[in-house]
Tab-separated table of C-alpha atoms in Angstrom:
chain	number	residue	atom	x	y	z
A	1	UNK	CA	25.295	0.330	2.166
A	2	UNK	CA	23.618	1.268	5.448
A	3	UNK	CA	25.526	-1.553	7.128
A	4	UNK	CA	28.775	0.395	6.726
A	5	UNK	CA	27.478	3.553	8.366
A	6	UNK	CA	26.352	1.940	11.630
A	7	UNK	CA	28.137	2.357	14.956
A	8	UNK	CA	28.657	-1.074	16.461
A	9	UNK	CA	28.668	-1.392	20.239
A	10	UNK	CA	31.148	-4.287	20.259
A	11	UNK	CA	33.716	-2.876	17.827
A	12	UNK	CA	36.183	-1.873	20.543
A	13	UNK	CA	35.955	-5.349	22.006
A	14	UNK	CA	36.744	-6.968	18.647
A	15	UNK	CA	39.751	-4.721	18.100
A	16	UNK	CA	40.855	-5.375	21.668
A	17	UNK	CA	40.717	-9.150	21.291
A	18	UNK	CA	42.825	-9.060	18.129
A	19	UNK	CA	45.599	-7.079	19.810
A	20	UNK	CA	45.324	-8.258	23.403
A	21	UNK	CA	47.308	-11.488	23.397
A	22	UNK	CA	50.163	-10.330	25.641
A	23	UNK	CA	50.989	-10.038	29.316
A	24	UNK	CA	51.790	-6.357	28.825
A	25	UNK	CA	48.495	-5.112	30.206
A	26	UNK	CA	48.745	-7.450	33.209
A	27	UNK	CA	52.261	-6.249	34.037
A	28	UNK	CA	50.953	-2.696	33.734
A	29	UNK	CA	48.475	-3.506	36.492
A	30	UNK	CA	51.354	-3.611	38.946
A	31	UNK	CA	51.613	0.163	38.626
A	32	UNK	CA	47.881	0.803	38.926
A	33	UNK	CA	47.606	-0.311	42.542
A	34	UNK	CA	45.140	-2.626	44.216
A	35	UNK	CA	46.447	-5.630	42.283
A	36	UNK	CA	46.583	-7.706	45.438
A	37	UNK	CA	42.811	-7.476	45.596
A	38	UNK	CA	42.557	-9.358	42.320
A	39	UNK	CA	44.217	-12.443	43.703
A	40	UNK	CA	41.955	-12.548	46.742
A	41	UNK	CA	38.586	-12.335	45.013
A	42	UNK	CA	36.635	-15.563	45.094
A	43	UNK	CA	34.795	-17.343	42.330
A	44	UNK	CA	31.528	-15.460	42.774
A	45	UNK	CA	29.784	-15.041	39.431
A	46	UNK	CA	28.992	-11.502	38.313
A	47	UNK	CA	27.176	-13.098	35.369
A	48	UNK	CA	26.315	-16.516	34.006
A	49	UNK	CA	26.394	-16.941	30.238
A	50	UNK	CA	24.616	-20.110	29.099
A	51	UNK	CA	25.722	-21.637	32.410
A	52	UNK	CA	29.363	-20.455	32.269
A	53	UNK	CA	30.534	-18.226	35.111
A	54	UNK	CA	32.157	-14.820	34.711
A	55	UNK	CA	33.891	-14.368	38.045
A	56	UNK	CA	34.153	-11.265	40.145
A	57	UNK	CA	37.907	-11.648	39.746
A	58	UNK	CA	37.664	-11.428	35.941
A	59	UNK	CA	35.402	-8.411	36.221
A	60	UNK	CA	37.688	-6.556	38.648
A	61	UNK	CA	40.744	-7.376	36.543
A	62	UNK	CA	39.164	-5.872	33.431
A	63	UNK	CA	37.995	-2.786	35.335
A	64	UNK	CA	41.539	-2.080	36.510
A	65	UNK	CA	42.592	-1.567	32.894
A	66	UNK	CA	40.599	1.686	32.887
A	67	UNK	CA	42.501	3.107	35.871
A	68	UNK	CA	41.741	6.760	36.568
A	69	UNK	CA	38.745	6.830	34.234
A	70	UNK	CA	36.775	5.013	36.921
A	71	UNK	CA	37.232	8.031	39.195
A	72	UNK	CA	35.034	10.026	36.830
A	73	UNK	CA	31.520	9.564	38.222
A	74	UNK	CA	29.952	10.470	34.864
A	75	UNK	CA	31.845	7.650	33.138
A	76	UNK	CA	32.054	5.031	35.870
A	77	UNK	CA	28.703	3.350	35.308
A	78	UNK	CA	29.125	3.392	31.535
A	79	UNK	CA	32.563	1.784	31.841
A	80	UNK	CA	31.257	-0.849	34.232
A	81	UNK	CA	28.485	-1.768	31.804
A	82	UNK	CA	30.899	-1.897	28.854
A	83	UNK	CA	33.355	-4.102	30.735
A	84	UNK	CA	30.615	-6.501	31.760
A	85	UNK	CA	29.199	-6.633	28.225
A	86	UNK	CA	32.686	-7.295	26.782
A	87	UNK	CA	33.195	-10.206	29.189
A	88	UNK	CA	29.805	-11.631	28.222
A	89	UNK	CA	30.663	-11.375	24.524
A	90	UNK	CA	34.079	-12.927	25.174
A	91	UNK	CA	32.446	-15.893	26.910
A	92	UNK	CA	29.983	-16.367	24.037
A	93	UNK	CA	32.733	-16.286	21.413
A	94	UNK	CA	34.911	-18.689	23.394
A	95	UNK	CA	32.093	-21.205	23.776
A	96	UNK	CA	31.261	-20.971	20.069
A	97	UNK	CA	34.898	-21.286	19.006
A	98	UNK	CA	35.382	-24.416	21.145
A	99	UNK	CA	32.203	-25.932	19.730
A	100	UNK	CA	33.532	-25.385	16.203
A	101	UNK	CA	36.864	-26.997	17.057
A	102	UNK	CA	39.077	-23.900	17.186
A	103	UNK	CA	40.525	-24.514	20.644
A	104	UNK	CA	44.134	-23.294	20.725
A	105	UNK	CA	46.731	-26.037	21.243
A	106	UNK	CA	49.288	-26.213	24.044
A	107	UNK	CA	52.055	-25.464	21.541
A	108	UNK	CA	50.311	-22.318	20.300
A	109	UNK	CA	49.958	-21.070	23.868
A	110	UNK	CA	53.625	-21.828	24.626
A	111	UNK	CA	54.848	-20.151	21.432
A	112	UNK	CA	52.932	-16.974	22.177
A	113	UNK	CA	54.096	-16.757	25.785
A	114	UNK	CA	57.731	-17.339	24.756
A	115	UNK	CA	57.473	-14.550	22.171
A	116	UNK	CA	56.234	-12.025	24.751
A	117	UNK	CA	59.042	-9.535	25.602
A	118	UNK	CA	57.611	-9.292	29.142
A	119	UNK	CA	59.092	-12.735	29.871
A	120	UNK	CA	62.395	-12.380	28.064
A	121	UNK	CA	65.927	-11.564	29.164
A	122	UNK	CA	68.256	-10.410	26.402
A	123	UNK	CA	65.666	-11.535	23.858
A	124	UNK	CA	65.399	-15.084	25.228
A	125	UNK	CA	62.442	-16.494	27.155
A	126	UNK	CA	63.160	-16.874	30.898
A	127	UNK	CA	61.068	-19.350	32.877
A	128	UNK	CA	62.115	-17.709	36.147
A	129	UNK	CA	61.064	-14.252	34.947
A	130	UNK	CA	57.794	-15.731	33.689
A	131	UNK	CA	56.916	-17.268	37.049
A	132	UNK	CA	58.126	-14.226	38.965
A	133	UNK	CA	56.009	-11.817	36.879
A	134	UNK	CA	52.892	-13.909	37.388
A	135	UNK	CA	53.569	-14.420	41.090
A	136	UNK	CA	53.682	-10.668	41.643
A	137	UNK	CA	50.147	-10.550	40.290
A	138	UNK	CA	48.967	-13.488	42.359
A	139	UNK	CA	48.535	-15.582	39.211
A	140	UNK	CA	49.466	-19.213	38.677
A	141	UNK	CA	51.058	-20.133	35.306
A	142	UNK	CA	48.188	-22.528	34.579
A	143	UNK	CA	45.663	-19.731	35.141
A	144	UNK	CA	47.453	-17.300	32.840
A	145	UNK	CA	47.991	-19.977	30.192
A	146	UNK	CA	44.287	-20.765	30.217
A	147	UNK	CA	43.557	-17.065	29.703
A	148	UNK	CA	45.937	-16.980	26.718
A	149	UNK	CA	44.297	-20.124	25.317
A	150	UNK	CA	40.920	-18.426	25.558
A	151	UNK	CA	42.018	-15.281	23.716
A	152	UNK	CA	43.838	-17.254	21.005
A	153	UNK	CA	40.771	-19.445	20.517
A	154	UNK	CA	38.508	-16.404	20.129
A	155	UNK	CA	41.008	-14.845	17.731
A	156	UNK	CA	40.849	-17.943	15.500
A	157	UNK	CA	37.073	-17.672	15.223
A	158	UNK	CA	37.172	-13.948	14.458
A	159	UNK	CA	39.900	-14.486	11.848
A	160	UNK	CA	37.804	-17.156	10.156
A	161	UNK	CA	34.799	-14.833	9.935
A	162	UNK	CA	36.901	-11.887	8.769
A	163	UNK	CA	38.773	-13.871	6.125
A	164	UNK	CA	35.504	-15.135	4.655
A	165	UNK	CA	34.305	-11.604	3.894
A	166	UNK	CA	34.663	-10.192	0.377
A	167	UNK	CA	33.259	-7.334	-1.694
A	168	UNK	CA	30.937	-8.101	-4.575
A	169	UNK	CA	31.497	-6.268	-7.887
A	170	UNK	CA	28.230	-4.425	-7.203
A	171	UNK	CA	29.453	-3.213	-3.811
A	172	UNK	CA	32.714	-2.000	-5.312
A	173	UNK	CA	30.874	-0.220	-8.117
A	174	UNK	CA	28.414	1.547	-5.819
A	175	UNK	CA	31.036	2.660	-3.336
A	176	UNK	CA	33.540	3.785	-5.962
A	177	UNK	CA	30.770	5.687	-7.689
A	178	UNK	CA	29.867	7.526	-4.493
A	179	UNK	CA	33.567	8.208	-3.863
A	180	UNK	CA	34.206	9.670	-7.332
A	181	UNK	CA	31.214	12.031	-7.472
A	182	UNK	CA	30.910	15.424	-5.789
A	183	UNK	CA	27.554	17.117	-5.514
A	184	UNK	CA	26.115	20.410	-4.335
A	185	UNK	CA	22.629	21.392	-3.274
A	186	UNK	CA	20.323	21.453	-0.285
A	187	UNK	CA	18.847	19.011	2.191
A	188	UNK	CA	15.477	20.127	3.536
A	189	UNK	CA	14.798	18.791	7.029
A	190	UNK	CA	11.267	17.899	8.072
A	191	UNK	CA	10.964	16.983	11.758
A	192	UNK	CA	7.924	15.749	13.728
A	193	UNK	CA	7.736	19.246	15.275
A	194	UNK	CA	6.862	20.583	11.813
A	195	UNK	CA	3.658	18.526	11.674
A	196	UNK	CA	0.570	20.440	12.871
A	197	UNK	CA	-1.365	18.064	15.143
A	198	UNK	CA	-4.092	18.419	17.741
A	199	UNK	CA	-5.431	16.074	20.405
A	200	UNK	CA	-9.046	15.910	21.576
A	201	UNK	CA	-10.234	15.610	25.172
A	202	UNK	CA	-11.670	12.186	24.329
A	203	UNK	CA	-8.309	10.938	23.063
A	204	UNK	CA	-6.627	12.081	26.276
A	205	UNK	CA	-9.293	10.404	28.431
A	206	UNK	CA	-9.131	7.160	26.413
A	207	UNK	CA	-5.334	7.053	26.738
A	208	UNK	CA	-5.537	7.671	30.495
A	209	UNK	CA	-8.129	4.901	30.924
A	210	UNK	CA	-6.236	2.369	28.800
A	211	UNK	CA	-2.828	3.098	30.367
A	212	UNK	CA	-3.795	3.803	33.960
A	213	UNK	CA	-1.137	1.447	35.328
A	214	UNK	CA	1.517	3.763	33.868
A	215	UNK	CA	0.309	6.547	36.153
A	216	UNK	CA	0.683	4.799	39.500
A	217	UNK	CA	2.041	6.894	42.331
A	218	UNK	CA	4.454	4.959	44.499
A	219	UNK	CA	4.227	5.478	48.272
A	220	UNK	CA	6.912	7.965	49.310
A	221	UNK	CA	8.437	9.220	52.539
A	222	UNK	CA	10.227	12.519	53.055
A	223	UNK	CA	12.786	12.036	55.804
A	224	UNK	CA	14.965	14.699	57.428
A	225	UNK	CA	18.271	13.864	59.078
A	226	UNK	CA	20.493	15.714	61.560
A	227	UNK	CA	23.943	14.432	62.621
A	228	UNK	CA	25.387	15.956	65.808
A	229	UNK	CA	28.574	15.059	67.702
A	230	UNK	CA	27.309	16.703	70.893
A	231	UNK	CA	24.696	14.678	72.787
A	232	UNK	CA	23.109	17.746	74.399
A	233	UNK	CA	22.679	19.454	71.024
A	234	UNK	CA	21.119	16.286	69.588
A	235	UNK	CA	18.636	16.120	72.477
A	236	UNK	CA	17.702	19.790	71.929
A	237	UNK	CA	16.864	19.073	68.290
A	238	UNK	CA	14.868	16.012	69.319
A	239	UNK	CA	12.795	18.030	71.842
A	240	UNK	CA	12.239	20.881	69.401
A	241	UNK	CA	10.884	18.484	66.789
A	242	UNK	CA	8.658	16.885	69.423
A	243	UNK	CA	7.250	20.348	70.099
A	244	UNK	CA	6.570	20.814	66.355
A	245	UNK	CA	9.236	23.478	65.979
A	246	UNK	CA	11.206	24.075	62.787
A	247	UNK	CA	14.856	23.033	63.069
A	248	UNK	CA	17.312	24.093	60.303
A	249	UNK	CA	20.509	22.463	58.949
A	250	UNK	CA	19.050	19.093	58.009
A	251	UNK	CA	19.563	16.783	55.055
A	252	UNK	CA	16.330	15.760	53.339
A	253	UNK	CA	15.766	12.454	51.527
A	254	UNK	CA	12.839	11.380	49.363
A	255	UNK	CA	12.415	7.619	49.688
A	256	UNK	CA	12.582	5.186	47.992
A	257	UNK	CA	13.967	7.445	45.210
A	258	UNK	CA	17.035	8.491	47.259
A	259	UNK	CA	17.385	5.342	49.321
A	260	UNK	CA	20.931	4.775	48.043
A	261	UNK	CA	22.016	8.144	49.466
A	262	UNK	CA	20.590	7.525	52.951
A	263	UNK	CA	23.164	6.283	55.533
A	264	UNK	CA	23.119	2.487	55.540
A	265	UNK	CA	23.516	2.172	59.327
A	266	UNK	CA	20.341	4.225	59.857
A	267	UNK	CA	18.034	2.421	57.436
A	268	UNK	CA	16.673	0.247	60.222
A	269	UNK	CA	15.227	3.386	61.860
A	270	UNK	CA	13.063	4.052	58.792
A	271	UNK	CA	10.956	0.972	59.496
A	272	UNK	CA	10.339	2.136	63.067
A	273	UNK	CA	9.065	5.596	62.132
A	274	UNK	CA	5.351	6.237	61.618
A	275	UNK	CA	3.001	9.262	61.511
A	276	UNK	CA	2.252	8.694	65.209
A	277	UNK	CA	5.913	8.201	66.188
A	278	UNK	CA	7.850	10.166	63.543
A	279	UNK	CA	11.131	10.944	65.402
A	280	UNK	CA	14.074	8.770	66.362
A	281	UNK	CA	17.301	9.645	68.231
A	282	UNK	CA	20.114	7.090	67.899
A	283	UNK	CA	23.834	6.933	68.626
A	284	UNK	CA	26.117	6.515	65.603
A	285	UNK	CA	29.830	6.241	64.939
A	286	UNK	CA	29.919	9.989	64.250
A	287	UNK	CA	27.920	10.953	67.327
A	288	UNK	CA	24.117	11.126	67.342
A	289	UNK	CA	21.514	11.034	64.565
A	290	UNK	CA	17.996	12.458	64.661
A	291	UNK	CA	15.758	10.906	62.011
A	292	UNK	CA	12.435	12.665	61.368
A	293	UNK	CA	9.591	11.397	59.154
A	294	UNK	CA	8.569	14.797	57.810
A	295	UNK	CA	5.930	13.698	55.318
A	296	UNK	CA	4.407	10.460	54.013
A	297	UNK	CA	2.425	10.086	50.788
A	298	UNK	CA	0.211	7.064	50.256
A	299	UNK	CA	0.495	5.257	46.918
A	300	UNK	CA	-2.302	5.233	44.370
A	301	UNK	CA	-3.060	6.606	40.910
A	302	UNK	CA	-2.354	10.101	39.667
A	303	UNK	CA	-5.462	12.016	38.660
A	304	UNK	CA	-6.210	12.852	35.040
A	305	UNK	CA	-5.517	16.524	35.727
A	306	UNK	CA	-2.049	15.707	37.085
A	307	UNK	CA	-1.001	13.820	33.939
A	308	UNK	CA	-3.095	15.562	31.289
A	309	UNK	CA	-0.248	17.689	29.904
A	310	UNK	CA	2.058	14.650	29.802
A	311	UNK	CA	-0.541	12.570	27.913
A	312	UNK	CA	-1.252	15.380	25.460
A	313	UNK	CA	2.464	15.697	24.696
A	314	UNK	CA	2.826	11.924	24.203
A	315	UNK	CA	-0.157	11.727	21.848
A	316	UNK	CA	1.011	14.717	19.810
A	317	UNK	CA	4.478	13.234	19.417
A	318	UNK	CA	2.994	9.894	18.332
A	319	UNK	CA	0.684	11.522	15.789
A	320	UNK	CA	3.467	13.724	14.445
A	321	UNK	CA	5.795	10.743	14.066
A	322	UNK	CA	3.120	8.900	12.089
A	323	UNK	CA	2.433	11.869	9.801
A	324	UNK	CA	5.917	13.324	9.287
A	325	UNK	CA	6.683	11.138	6.253
A	326	UNK	CA	3.478	12.267	4.535
A	327	UNK	CA	4.493	15.864	5.122
A	328	UNK	CA	7.960	15.141	3.712
A	329	UNK	CA	6.350	13.608	0.595
A	330	UNK	CA	4.322	16.793	0.167
A	331	UNK	CA	7.470	18.932	0.545
A	332	UNK	CA	9.207	16.856	-2.144
A	333	UNK	CA	6.256	17.349	-4.505
A	334	UNK	CA	6.280	21.119	-3.991
A	335	UNK	CA	10.045	21.317	-4.525
A	336	UNK	CA	9.720	19.245	-7.704
A	337	UNK	CA	7.186	21.831	-8.939
A	338	UNK	CA	9.691	24.593	-8.216
A	339	UNK	CA	7.807	26.042	-5.255
A	340	UNK	CA	9.405	27.598	-2.194
A	341	UNK	CA	8.845	25.713	1.076
A	342	UNK	CA	9.054	27.133	4.623
A	343	UNK	CA	11.284	24.451	6.108
A	344	UNK	CA	14.842	24.447	7.419
A	345	UNK	CA	17.609	23.327	5.095
A	346	UNK	CA	21.373	23.242	4.972
A	347	UNK	CA	23.307	23.996	1.833
A	348	UNK	CA	26.460	22.233	0.643
A	349	UNK	CA	28.776	22.292	-2.374
A	350	UNK	CA	31.413	19.980	-3.875
A	351	UNK	CA	30.697	17.371	-1.226
A	352	UNK	CA	31.708	13.715	-1.804
A	353	UNK	CA	28.516	11.775	-2.372
A	354	UNK	CA	29.635	9.238	0.224
A	355	UNK	CA	29.185	11.867	2.953
A	356	UNK	CA	25.449	11.836	2.337
A	357	UNK	CA	25.451	8.484	4.112
A	358	UNK	CA	26.438	10.191	7.363
A	359	UNK	CA	23.294	12.328	7.172
A	360	UNK	CA	20.637	10.212	5.484
A	361	UNK	CA	19.863	6.498	5.352
A	362	UNK	CA	20.443	5.577	1.715
A	363	UNK	CA	20.461	2.268	-0.127
A	364	UNK	CA	22.421	1.251	-3.226
A	365	UNK	CA	19.574	2.163	-5.557
A	366	UNK	CA	19.254	5.580	-3.906
A	367	UNK	CA	22.951	6.331	-4.531
A	368	UNK	CA	22.712	5.338	-8.214
A	369	UNK	CA	19.581	7.411	-8.670
A	370	UNK	CA	21.000	10.536	-7.013
A	371	UNK	CA	24.262	10.436	-8.960
A	372	UNK	CA	23.124	9.275	-12.399
A	373	UNK	CA	19.562	10.534	-12.732
A	374	UNK	CA	18.699	13.789	-14.494
A	375	UNK	CA	16.163	14.538	-11.765
A	376	UNK	CA	16.988	17.134	-9.111
A	377	UNK	CA	14.690	16.331	-6.176
A	378	UNK	CA	15.007	13.057	-4.259
A	379	UNK	CA	13.589	11.467	-1.140
A	380	UNK	CA	12.260	11.648	1.413
A	381	UNK	CA	15.024	9.737	3.208
A	382	UNK	CA	15.053	8.878	6.929
A	383	UNK	CA	17.216	11.074	9.141
A	384	UNK	CA	18.134	10.560	12.774
A	385	UNK	CA	14.863	12.396	13.484
A	386	UNK	CA	12.310	12.969	10.773
A	387	UNK	CA	13.022	12.971	7.029
A	388	UNK	CA	15.193	14.791	4.541
A	389	UNK	CA	14.439	15.864	0.971
A	390	UNK	CA	17.517	16.289	-1.228
A	391	UNK	CA	17.726	18.919	-3.958
A	392	UNK	CA	20.773	18.394	-6.212
A	393	UNK	CA	21.941	21.576	-7.924
A	394	UNK	CA	25.269	20.350	-9.342
A	395	UNK	CA	27.106	17.092	-10.006
A	396	UNK	CA	30.774	16.691	-10.926
A	397	UNK	CA	32.907	13.594	-11.430
A	398	UNK	CA	36.543	13.298	-10.391
A	399	UNK	CA	39.040	10.644	-11.383
A	400	UNK	CA	40.359	8.194	-8.794
A	401	UNK	CA	43.852	6.871	-9.431
A	402	UNK	CA	44.773	3.228	-8.866
A	403	UNK	CA	46.480	3.896	-5.528
A	404	UNK	CA	43.437	5.752	-4.139
A	405	UNK	CA	41.154	3.058	-5.510
A	406	UNK	CA	43.172	0.275	-3.836
A	407	UNK	CA	43.262	2.096	-0.490
A	408	UNK	CA	39.555	2.824	-0.607
A	409	UNK	CA	38.673	-0.806	-1.421
A	410	UNK	CA	40.968	-1.978	1.394
A	411	UNK	CA	39.254	0.343	3.900
A	412	UNK	CA	35.830	-0.704	2.658
A	413	UNK	CA	36.684	-4.399	3.019
A	414	UNK	CA	37.973	-3.792	6.548
A	415	UNK	CA	34.762	-1.995	7.430
A	416	UNK	CA	32.670	-4.835	6.036
A	417	UNK	CA	34.700	-7.344	8.072
A	418	UNK	CA	34.030	-5.343	11.240
A	419	UNK	CA	30.350	-5.148	10.391
A	420	UNK	CA	30.108	-8.887	9.718
A	421	UNK	CA	31.893	-9.792	12.967
A	422	UNK	CA	29.636	-7.485	14.941
A	423	UNK	CA	26.489	-8.883	13.330
A	424	UNK	CA	27.756	-12.323	14.324
A	425	UNK	CA	28.389	-11.175	17.900
A	426	UNK	CA	24.943	-9.593	18.015
A	427	UNK	CA	23.285	-12.841	16.890
A	428	UNK	CA	25.151	-14.801	19.586
A	429	UNK	CA	24.161	-12.237	22.202
A	430	UNK	CA	20.472	-12.364	21.265
A	431	UNK	CA	20.334	-16.140	21.545
A	432	UNK	CA	22.235	-16.386	24.831
A	433	UNK	CA	20.849	-16.956	28.302
A	434	UNK	CA	22.559	-14.303	30.406
A	435	UNK	CA	21.915	-13.802	34.102
A	436	UNK	CA	23.655	-10.806	35.721
A	437	UNK	CA	24.229	-10.561	39.475
A	438	UNK	CA	23.601	-6.830	39.919
A	439	UNK	CA	23.832	-7.085	43.683
A	440	UNK	CA	27.375	-8.459	43.472
A	441	UNK	CA	28.670	-5.742	41.130
A	442	UNK	CA	26.678	-2.919	42.698
A	443	UNK	CA	24.163	-1.680	40.168
């Protein structure tokens, strides 16, 4: 049961592969802009997957599909990571499909291309339109055909896995049961914060001693920067700093933490600065830059006093996490005895039993017990954080007609197919040798 309630990181990729076999998205790139760049990118590998190369060209092409979303700084890095992961998964599936003998034939590739409306005139495939469309994108027919072969080959493998999936009578029974019952009651929530814990001075000291490497202080430099177009003004700032005067209107950088924000053309000056010679005046494209080493901190280890509060918090959280289930067991016992308990709860009524799966991690046996038992208190069951104790106050059964039953079973089978495909992808990913060129993709 829990398999069906998971969120799978590759699901969008799987859906995309099934529906992607068309030139439509490539033609759309013409309107995005920057398409010419795609054709000029070399064969540098952004990643190697079991020896196979994912080129910078492939990576840039996939990124272009997200268009304006990449302008959103909050989403850009996430999108870049998702695109790269999808390409890695695609390469793994392609290699596996070829190994199993699912390589798409020339005829299959031709048939698909001829059926694409992007290459048709009056409903008939046009070789001239085909070549012209690809040429505008800087693509050779052989290159595009190989891409289509790859996607078709992957699709064959995914279809094989999906078509092999079925529902057992037990799975149907459990899921139909949870769909046909409605329940009302309360779920009491017991979080680690509810567990009273304390930490001794000895425990804090022992943790500090055993994990001292985690409390290293990296050497840091605080650098101030002034940019002036006027040479005379720049020299005035330089002299004032030499005379130990305060000069306003600077930008301050803590290095190496903010090294990416510091102007690239001035990074060479950082190596020349020292406590005895902390100021540099250099000409730049914008005028003149004054770089000032304001403060330098030597690396070493943080003292116990500096990290004591952090250690105490860590130890308390660890203890609470270890003891929260025991507390939840005690809460269940008190509720079974009819006692009031001082813990948060939320109340619900006439709720489909299946919705409990979105809140608590339940197995098949748990569902049967909750719906068919005469007991009222159940659990504790794992929540996203902590545990939940369920108190059932009412149960009611509703009839499901044949149409609803068929639709529900169809949806359930589709969900199981997705889950199976994603488990398969996950197993391939875990066993793969993947080397990512972070320097090439910038991150």
